[in-house]
């Protein structure tokens, strides 16, 4: 489980088990859920997010996983 606060957009990005969620700090509501597939489906126990990061603009979310991949996710489209 990982969490990252974005100071300008007043959001928190969380990551857990191939799912990235964006939360609004003001309303405490979930704004977005992005789910992605594992790089190797045989590694079903090694796909948990271990680190989440967000660029300063808030447009790109990076999710690093135990499958040794870093996924760059577009905030608005959810494209990995």
PDB file of N, CA and C in Angstrom:
ATOM      1  N   UNK A   1       0.845  -1.173   0.000  1.00  0.00           N
ATOM      2  CA  UNK A   1       0.000   0.000   0.000  1.00  0.00           C
ATOM      3  C   UNK A   1       0.886   1.230   0.000  1.00  0.00           C
ATOM      4  N   UNK A   2       0.555   2.208  -0.828  1.00  0.00           N
ATOM      5  CA  UNK A   2       1.349   3.424  -0.918  1.00  0.00           C
ATOM      6  C   UNK A   2       0.421   4.623  -1.068  1.00  0.00           C
ATOM      7  N   UNK A   3       0.916   5.792  -0.628  1.00  0.00           N
ATOM      8  CA  UNK A   3       0.096   6.995  -0.680  1.00  0.00           C
ATOM      9  C   UNK A   3       0.999   8.193  -0.974  1.00  0.00           C
ATOM     10  N   UNK A   4       0.475   9.141  -1.764  1.00  0.00           N
ATOM     11  CA  UNK A   4       1.222  10.352  -2.095  1.00  0.00           C
ATOM     12  C   UNK A   4       0.272  11.539  -2.077  1.00  0.00           C
ATOM     13  N   UNK A   5       0.658  12.585  -1.398  1.00  0.00           N
ATOM     14  CA  UNK A   5      -0.123  13.817  -1.309  1.00  0.00           C
ATOM     15  C   UNK A   5       0.348  14.786  -2.376  1.00  0.00           C
ATOM     16  N   UNK A   6      -0.601  15.409  -3.081  1.00  0.00           N
ATOM     17  CA  UNK A   6      -0.254  16.457  -4.039  1.00  0.00           C
ATOM     18  C   UNK A   6      -0.680  17.788  -3.429  1.00  0.00           C
ATOM     19  N   UNK A   7       0.277  18.651  -3.071  1.00  0.00           N
ATOM     20  CA  UNK A   7      -0.034  19.862  -2.318  1.00  0.00           C
ATOM     21  C   UNK A   7      -0.837  20.915  -3.064  1.00  0.00           C
ATOM     22  N   UNK A   8      -0.684  21.005  -4.370  1.00  0.00           N
ATOM     23  CA  UNK A   8      -1.385  22.045  -5.124  1.00  0.00           C
ATOM     24  C   UNK A   8      -2.819  21.637  -5.434  1.00  0.00           C
ATOM     25  N   UNK A   9      -3.003  20.419  -5.901  1.00  0.00           N
ATOM     26  CA  UNK A   9      -4.334  19.970  -6.313  1.00  0.00           C
ATOM     27  C   UNK A   9      -5.185  19.481  -5.155  1.00  0.00           C
ATOM     28  N   UNK A  10      -4.628  19.446  -3.957  1.00  0.00           N
ATOM     29  CA  UNK A  10      -5.357  18.993  -2.765  1.00  0.00           C
ATOM     30  C   UNK A  10      -5.943  17.585  -2.972  1.00  0.00           C
ATOM     31  N   UNK A  11      -5.101  16.704  -3.504  1.00  0.00           N
ATOM     32  CA  UNK A  11      -5.512  15.318  -3.712  1.00  0.00           C
ATOM     33  C   UNK A  11      -4.495  14.377  -3.083  1.00  0.00           C
ATOM     34  N   UNK A  12      -4.954  13.159  -2.826  1.00  0.00           N
ATOM     35  CA  UNK A  12      -4.086  12.070  -2.387  1.00  0.00           C
ATOM     36  C   UNK A  12      -4.238  10.946  -3.394  1.00  0.00           C
ATOM     37  N   UNK A  13      -3.118  10.374  -3.787  1.00  0.00           N
ATOM     38  CA  UNK A  13      -3.114   9.220  -4.676  1.00  0.00           C
ATOM     39  C   UNK A  13      -2.707   8.019  -3.846  1.00  0.00           C
ATOM     40  N   UNK A  14      -3.511   6.954  -3.922  1.00  0.00           N
ATOM     41  CA  UNK A  14      -3.183   5.725  -3.199  1.00  0.00           C
ATOM     42  C   UNK A  14      -3.059   4.580  -4.187  1.00  0.00           C
ATOM     43  N   UNK A  15      -2.249   3.606  -3.822  1.00  0.00           N
ATOM     44  CA  UNK A  15      -2.078   2.443  -4.670  1.00  0.00           C
ATOM     45  C   UNK A  15      -2.095   1.176  -3.860  1.00  0.00           C
ATOM     46  N   UNK A  16      -2.846   0.205  -4.354  1.00  0.00           N
ATOM     47  CA  UNK A  16      -2.930  -1.087  -3.682  1.00  0.00           C
ATOM     48  C   UNK A  16      -3.376  -2.136  -4.690  1.00  0.00           C
ATOM     49  N   UNK A  17      -2.585  -3.192  -4.829  1.00  0.00           N
ATOM     50  CA  UNK A  17      -2.937  -4.362  -5.628  1.00  0.00           C
ATOM     51  C   UNK A  17      -3.465  -4.023  -7.023  1.00  0.00           C
ATOM     52  N   UNK A  18      -2.645  -3.383  -7.840  1.00  0.00           N
ATOM     53  CA  UNK A  18      -2.950  -3.044  -9.233  1.00  0.00           C
ATOM     54  C   UNK A  18      -4.075  -2.033  -9.388  1.00  0.00           C
ATOM     55  N   UNK A  19      -4.381  -1.301  -8.340  1.00  0.00           N
ATOM     56  CA  UNK A  19      -5.423  -0.274  -8.407  1.00  0.00           C
ATOM     57  C   UNK A  19      -4.851   1.027  -7.863  1.00  0.00           C
ATOM     58  N   UNK A  20      -5.022   2.093  -8.624  1.00  0.00           N
ATOM     59  CA  UNK A  20      -4.619   3.432  -8.193  1.00  0.00           C
ATOM     60  C   UNK A  20      -5.889   4.244  -8.008  1.00  0.00           C
ATOM     61  N   UNK A  21      -5.991   4.914  -6.871  1.00  0.00           N
ATOM     62  CA  UNK A  21      -7.166   5.742  -6.585  1.00  0.00           C
ATOM     63  C   UNK A  21      -6.717   7.166  -6.282  1.00  0.00           C
ATOM     64  N   UNK A  22      -7.537   8.124  -6.719  1.00  0.00           N
ATOM     65  CA  UNK A  22      -7.274   9.540  -6.439  1.00  0.00           C
ATOM     66  C   UNK A  22      -8.418  10.043  -5.565  1.00  0.00           C
ATOM     67  N   UNK A  23      -8.046  10.697  -4.461  1.00  0.00           N
ATOM     68  CA  UNK A  23      -9.022  11.179  -3.480  1.00  0.00           C
ATOM     69  C   UNK A  23      -8.936  12.697  -3.359  1.00  0.00           C
ATOM     70  N   UNK A  24     -10.081  13.337  -3.199  1.00  0.00           N
ATOM     71  CA  UNK A  24     -10.159  14.773  -2.965  1.00  0.00           C
ATOM     72  C   UNK A  24     -10.024  15.021  -1.464  1.00  0.00           C
ATOM     73  N   UNK A  25      -9.052  15.844  -1.069  1.00  0.00           N
ATOM     74  CA  UNK A  25      -8.836  16.110   0.351  1.00  0.00           C
ATOM     75  C   UNK A  25      -9.924  16.983   0.972  1.00  0.00           C
ATOM     76  N   UNK A  26     -10.554  17.816   0.177  1.00  0.00           N
ATOM     77  CA  UNK A  26     -11.576  18.721   0.699  1.00  0.00           C
ATOM     78  C   UNK A  26     -12.883  17.972   0.975  1.00  0.00           C
ATOM     79  N   UNK A  27     -13.316  17.155   0.010  1.00  0.00           N
ATOM     80  CA  UNK A  27     -14.597  16.465   0.149  1.00  0.00           C
ATOM     81  C   UNK A  27     -14.458  15.042   0.686  1.00  0.00           C
ATOM     82  N   UNK A  28     -13.221  14.527   0.742  1.00  0.00           N
ATOM     83  CA  UNK A  28     -12.951  13.141   1.159  1.00  0.00           C
ATOM     84  C   UNK A  28     -13.610  12.117   0.244  1.00  0.00           C
ATOM     85  N   UNK A  29     -13.856  12.489  -0.991  1.00  0.00           N
ATOM     86  CA  UNK A  29     -14.477  11.588  -1.963  1.00  0.00           C
ATOM     87  C   UNK A  29     -13.437  11.059  -2.940  1.00  0.00           C
ATOM     88  N   UNK A  30     -13.697   9.848  -3.416  1.00  0.00           N
ATOM     89  CA  UNK A  30     -12.837   9.251  -4.436  1.00  0.00           C
ATOM     90  C   UNK A  30     -13.161   9.887  -5.778  1.00  0.00           C
ATOM     91  N   UNK A  31     -12.139  10.419  -6.435  1.00  0.00           N
ATOM     92  CA  UNK A  31     -12.321  11.081  -7.717  1.00  0.00           C
ATOM     93  C   UNK A  31     -12.138  10.140  -8.894  1.00  0.00           C
ATOM     94  N   UNK A  32     -11.245   9.185  -8.747  1.00  0.00           N
ATOM     95  CA  UNK A  32     -10.873   8.354  -9.888  1.00  0.00           C
ATOM     96  C   UNK A  32     -10.321   7.027  -9.396  1.00  0.00           C
ATOM     97  N   UNK A  33     -10.622   5.956 -10.135  1.00  0.00           N
ATOM     98  CA  UNK A  33     -10.040   4.639  -9.897  1.00  0.00           C
ATOM     99  C   UNK A  33      -9.449   4.143 -11.209  1.00  0.00           C
ATOM    100  N   UNK A  34      -8.174   3.754 -11.172  1.00  0.00           N
ATOM    101  CA  UNK A  34      -7.495   3.238 -12.355  1.00  0.00           C
ATOM    102  C   UNK A  34      -6.984   1.847 -12.018  1.00  0.00           C
ATOM    103  N   UNK A  35      -7.417   0.852 -12.776  1.00  0.00           N
ATOM    104  CA  UNK A  35      -6.965  -0.518 -12.567  1.00  0.00           C
ATOM    105  C   UNK A  35      -6.177  -0.956 -13.789  1.00  0.00           C
ATOM    106  N   UNK A  36      -5.104  -1.685 -13.565  1.00  0.00           N
ATOM    107  CA  UNK A  36      -4.286  -2.155 -14.676  1.00  0.00           C
ATOM    108  C   UNK A  36      -3.909  -3.608 -14.465  1.00  0.00           C
ATOM    109  N   UNK A  37      -3.542  -4.270 -15.562  1.00  0.00           N
ATOM    110  CA  UNK A  37      -3.180  -5.684 -15.518  1.00  0.00           C
ATOM    111  C   UNK A  37      -1.701  -5.842 -15.204  1.00  0.00           C
ATOM    112  N   UNK A  38      -1.385  -6.991 -14.650  1.00  0.00           N
ATOM    113  CA  UNK A  38       0.000  -7.314 -14.347  1.00  0.00           C
ATOM    114  C   UNK A  38       0.772  -7.568 -15.634  1.00  0.00           C
ATOM    115  N   UNK A  39       2.062  -7.308 -15.592  1.00  0.00           N
ATOM    116  CA  UNK A  39       2.916  -7.573 -16.755  1.00  0.00           C
ATOM    117  C   UNK A  39       3.005  -9.073 -17.031  1.00  0.00           C
ATOM    118  N   UNK A  40       2.968  -9.871 -15.981  1.00  0.00           N
ATOM    119  CA  UNK A  40       3.046 -11.322 -16.098  1.00  0.00           C
ATOM    120  C   UNK A  40       1.965 -11.910 -15.208  1.00  0.00           C
ATOM    121  N   UNK A  41       0.932 -12.489 -15.782  1.00  0.00           N
ATOM    122  CA  UNK A  41      -0.208 -12.983 -15.011  1.00  0.00           C
ATOM    123  C   UNK A  41       0.160 -14.120 -14.069  1.00  0.00           C
ATOM    124  N   UNK A  42       1.304 -14.784 -14.303  1.00  0.00           N
ATOM    125  CA  UNK A  42       1.729 -15.856 -13.407  1.00  0.00           C
ATOM    126  C   UNK A  42       2.201 -15.308 -12.065  1.00  0.00           C
ATOM    127  N   UNK A  43       2.475 -14.019 -12.008  1.00  0.00           N
ATOM    128  CA  UNK A  43       2.995 -13.409 -10.788  1.00  0.00           C
ATOM    129  C   UNK A  43       1.870 -12.776  -9.978  1.00  0.00           C
ATOM    130  N   UNK A  44       0.795 -13.488  -9.739  1.00  0.00           N
ATOM    131  CA  UNK A  44      -0.373 -12.866  -9.127  1.00  0.00           C
ATOM    132  C   UNK A  44      -0.127 -12.360  -7.711  1.00  0.00           C
ATOM    133  N   UNK A  45       0.871 -12.875  -7.026  1.00  0.00           N
ATOM    134  CA  UNK A  45       1.143 -12.411  -5.667  1.00  0.00           C
ATOM    135  C   UNK A  45       2.211 -11.329  -5.627  1.00  0.00           C
ATOM    136  N   UNK A  46       2.730 -10.918  -6.774  1.00  0.00           N
ATOM    137  CA  UNK A  46       3.816  -9.950  -6.811  1.00  0.00           C
ATOM    138  C   UNK A  46       3.429  -8.678  -7.550  1.00  0.00           C
ATOM    139  N   UNK A  47       2.188  -8.293  -7.457  1.00  0.00           N
ATOM    140  CA  UNK A  47       1.740  -7.135  -8.227  1.00  0.00           C
ATOM    141  C   UNK A  47       1.258  -5.975  -7.368  1.00  0.00           C
ATOM    142  N   UNK A  48       1.505  -6.039  -6.088  1.00  0.00           N
ATOM    143  CA  UNK A  48       1.072  -4.951  -5.227  1.00  0.00           C
ATOM    144  C   UNK A  48       1.906  -3.708  -5.483  1.00  0.00           C
ATOM    145  N   UNK A  49       1.247  -2.555  -5.428  1.00  0.00           N
ATOM    146  CA  UNK A  49       1.976  -1.292  -5.547  1.00  0.00           C
ATOM    147  C   UNK A  49       2.874  -1.148  -4.330  1.00  0.00           C
ATOM    148  N   UNK A  50       4.133  -0.864  -4.556  1.00  0.00           N
ATOM    149  CA  UNK A  50       5.035  -0.630  -3.447  1.00  0.00           C
ATOM    150  C   UNK A  50       5.382   0.844  -3.313  1.00  0.00           C
ATOM    151  N   UNK A  51       5.169   1.606  -4.377  1.00  0.00           N
ATOM    152  CA  UNK A  51       5.443   3.033  -4.316  1.00  0.00           C
ATOM    153  C   UNK A  51       4.596   3.767  -5.349  1.00  0.00           C
ATOM    154  N   UNK A  52       4.003   4.873  -4.917  1.00  0.00           N
ATOM    155  CA  UNK A  52       3.209   5.729  -5.791  1.00  0.00           C
ATOM    156  C   UNK A  52       3.858   7.109  -5.791  1.00  0.00           C
ATOM    157  N   UNK A  53       3.916   7.728  -6.952  1.00  0.00           N
ATOM    158  CA  UNK A  53       4.437   9.091  -7.056  1.00  0.00           C
ATOM    159  C   UNK A  53       3.582   9.850  -8.068  1.00  0.00           C
ATOM    160  N   UNK A  54       3.592  11.169  -7.938  1.00  0.00           N
ATOM    161  CA  UNK A  54       2.845  12.021  -8.858  1.00  0.00           C
ATOM    162  C   UNK A  54       3.750  13.183  -9.236  1.00  0.00           C
ATOM    163  N   UNK A  55       3.775  13.527 -10.525  1.00  0.00           N
ATOM    164  CA  UNK A  55       4.610  14.659 -10.920  1.00  0.00           C
ATOM    165  C   UNK A  55       4.006  15.959 -10.393  1.00  0.00           C
ATOM    166  N   UNK A  56       4.788  17.003 -10.409  1.00  0.00           N
ATOM    167  CA  UNK A  56       4.366  18.271  -9.818  1.00  0.00           C
ATOM    168  C   UNK A  56       3.115  18.836 -10.474  1.00  0.00           C
ATOM    169  N   UNK A  57       2.964  18.613 -11.779  1.00  0.00           N
ATOM    170  CA  UNK A  57       1.785  19.130 -12.484  1.00  0.00           C
ATOM    171  C   UNK A  57       0.529  18.345 -12.132  1.00  0.00           C
ATOM    172  N   UNK A  58       0.715  17.132 -11.628  1.00  0.00           N
ATOM    173  CA  UNK A  58      -0.424  16.288 -11.294  1.00  0.00           C
ATOM    174  C   UNK A  58      -0.971  15.518 -12.475  1.00  0.00           C
ATOM    175  N   UNK A  59      -0.304  15.562 -13.605  1.00  0.00           N
ATOM    176  CA  UNK A  59      -0.808  14.909 -14.811  1.00  0.00           C
ATOM    177  C   UNK A  59      -0.345  13.463 -14.970  1.00  0.00           C
ATOM    178  N   UNK A  60       0.760  13.115 -14.350  1.00  0.00           N
ATOM    179  CA  UNK A  60       1.309  11.768 -14.489  1.00  0.00           C
ATOM    180  C   UNK A  60       1.445  11.128 -13.110  1.00  0.00           C
ATOM    181  N   UNK A  61       0.950   9.905 -12.987  1.00  0.00           N
ATOM    182  CA  UNK A  61       1.095   9.112 -11.774  1.00  0.00           C
ATOM    183  C   UNK A  61       2.033   7.956 -12.114  1.00  0.00           C
ATOM    184  N   UNK A  62       3.004   7.707 -11.248  1.00  0.00           N
ATOM    185  CA  UNK A  62       3.908   6.575 -11.426  1.00  0.00           C
ATOM    186  C   UNK A  62       3.602   5.540 -10.345  1.00  0.00           C
ATOM    187  N   UNK A  63       3.469   4.290 -10.766  1.00  0.00           N
ATOM    188  CA  UNK A  63       3.215   3.198  -9.826  1.00  0.00           C
ATOM    189  C   UNK A  63       4.295   2.138 -10.021  1.00  0.00           C
ATOM    190  N   UNK A  64       5.096   1.920  -8.981  1.00  0.00           N
ATOM    191  CA  UNK A  64       6.139   0.891  -9.024  1.00  0.00           C
ATOM    192  C   UNK A  64       5.604  -0.351  -8.318  1.00  0.00           C
ATOM    193  N   UNK A  65       5.893  -1.513  -8.905  1.00  0.00           N
ATOM    194  CA  UNK A  65       5.345  -2.758  -8.397  1.00  0.00           C
ATOM    195  C   UNK A  65       6.421  -3.800  -8.118  1.00  0.00           C
ATOM    196  N   UNK A  66       6.011  -4.839  -7.414  1.00  0.00           N
ATOM    197  CA  UNK A  66       6.914  -5.952  -7.134  1.00  0.00           C
ATOM    198  C   UNK A  66       7.228  -6.770  -8.372  1.00  0.00           C
ATOM    199  N   UNK A  67       6.511  -6.554  -9.473  1.00  0.00           N
ATOM    200  CA  UNK A  67       6.830  -7.262 -10.715  1.00  0.00           C
ATOM    201  C   UNK A  67       7.966  -6.564 -11.468  1.00  0.00           C
ATOM    202  N   UNK A  68       8.625  -5.616 -10.787  1.00  0.00           N
ATOM    203  CA  UNK A  68       9.796  -4.898 -11.309  1.00  0.00           C
ATOM    204  C   UNK A  68       9.463  -3.983 -12.480  1.00  0.00           C
ATOM    205  N   UNK A  69       8.250  -3.477 -12.511  1.00  0.00           N
ATOM    206  CA  UNK A  69       7.836  -2.537 -13.545  1.00  0.00           C
ATOM    207  C   UNK A  69       7.375  -1.244 -12.902  1.00  0.00           C
ATOM    208  N   UNK A  70       7.606  -0.148 -13.591  1.00  0.00           N
ATOM    209  CA  UNK A  70       7.055   1.149 -13.198  1.00  0.00           C
ATOM    210  C   UNK A  70       6.082   1.549 -14.289  1.00  0.00           C
ATOM    211  N   UNK A  71       4.867   1.834 -13.904  1.00  0.00           N
ATOM    212  CA  UNK A  71       3.850   2.219 -14.867  1.00  0.00           C
ATOM    213  C   UNK A  71       3.592   3.716 -14.749  1.00  0.00           C
ATOM    214  N   UNK A  72       3.602   4.396 -15.870  1.00  0.00           N
ATOM    215  CA  UNK A  72       3.256   5.811 -15.908  1.00  0.00           C
ATOM    216  C   UNK A  72       1.811   5.911 -16.370  1.00  0.00           C
ATOM    217  N   UNK A  73       0.992   6.555 -15.578  1.00  0.00           N
ATOM    218  CA  UNK A  73      -0.447   6.595 -15.821  1.00  0.00           C
ATOM    219  C   UNK A  73      -0.861   8.050 -16.046  1.00  0.00           C
ATOM    220  N   UNK A  74      -1.555   8.297 -17.143  1.00  0.00           N
ATOM    221  CA  UNK A  74      -2.094   9.621 -17.424  1.00  0.00           C
ATOM    222  C   UNK A  74      -3.274   9.873 -16.494  1.00  0.00           C
ATOM    223  N   UNK A  75      -3.224  10.966 -15.749  1.00  0.00           N
ATOM    224  CA  UNK A  75      -4.264  11.251 -14.760  1.00  0.00           C
ATOM    225  C   UNK A  75      -5.650  11.361 -15.384  1.00  0.00           C
ATOM    226  N   UNK A  76      -5.787  12.076 -16.481  1.00  0.00           N
ATOM    227  CA  UNK A  76      -7.105  12.334 -17.037  1.00  0.00           C
ATOM    228  C   UNK A  76      -7.677  11.147 -17.806  1.00  0.00           C
ATOM    229  N   UNK A  77      -6.863  10.476 -18.612  1.00  0.00           N
ATOM    230  CA  UNK A  77      -7.388   9.367 -19.425  1.00  0.00           C
ATOM    231  C   UNK A  77      -7.306   8.033 -18.720  1.00  0.00           C
ATOM    232  N   UNK A  78      -6.391   7.895 -17.747  1.00  0.00           N
ATOM    233  CA  UNK A  78      -6.198   6.606 -17.089  1.00  0.00           C
ATOM    234  C   UNK A  78      -5.373   5.628 -17.909  1.00  0.00           C
ATOM    235  N   UNK A  79      -4.834   6.098 -19.031  1.00  0.00           N
ATOM    236  CA  UNK A  79      -4.040   5.220 -19.913  1.00  0.00           C
ATOM    237  C   UNK A  79      -2.696   4.937 -19.240  1.00  0.00           C
ATOM    238  N   UNK A  80      -2.338   3.654 -19.224  1.00  0.00           N
ATOM    239  CA  UNK A  80      -1.072   3.213 -18.637  1.00  0.00           C
ATOM    240  C   UNK A  80      -0.019   3.185 -19.709  1.00  0.00           C
TER     241      UNK A  80
END
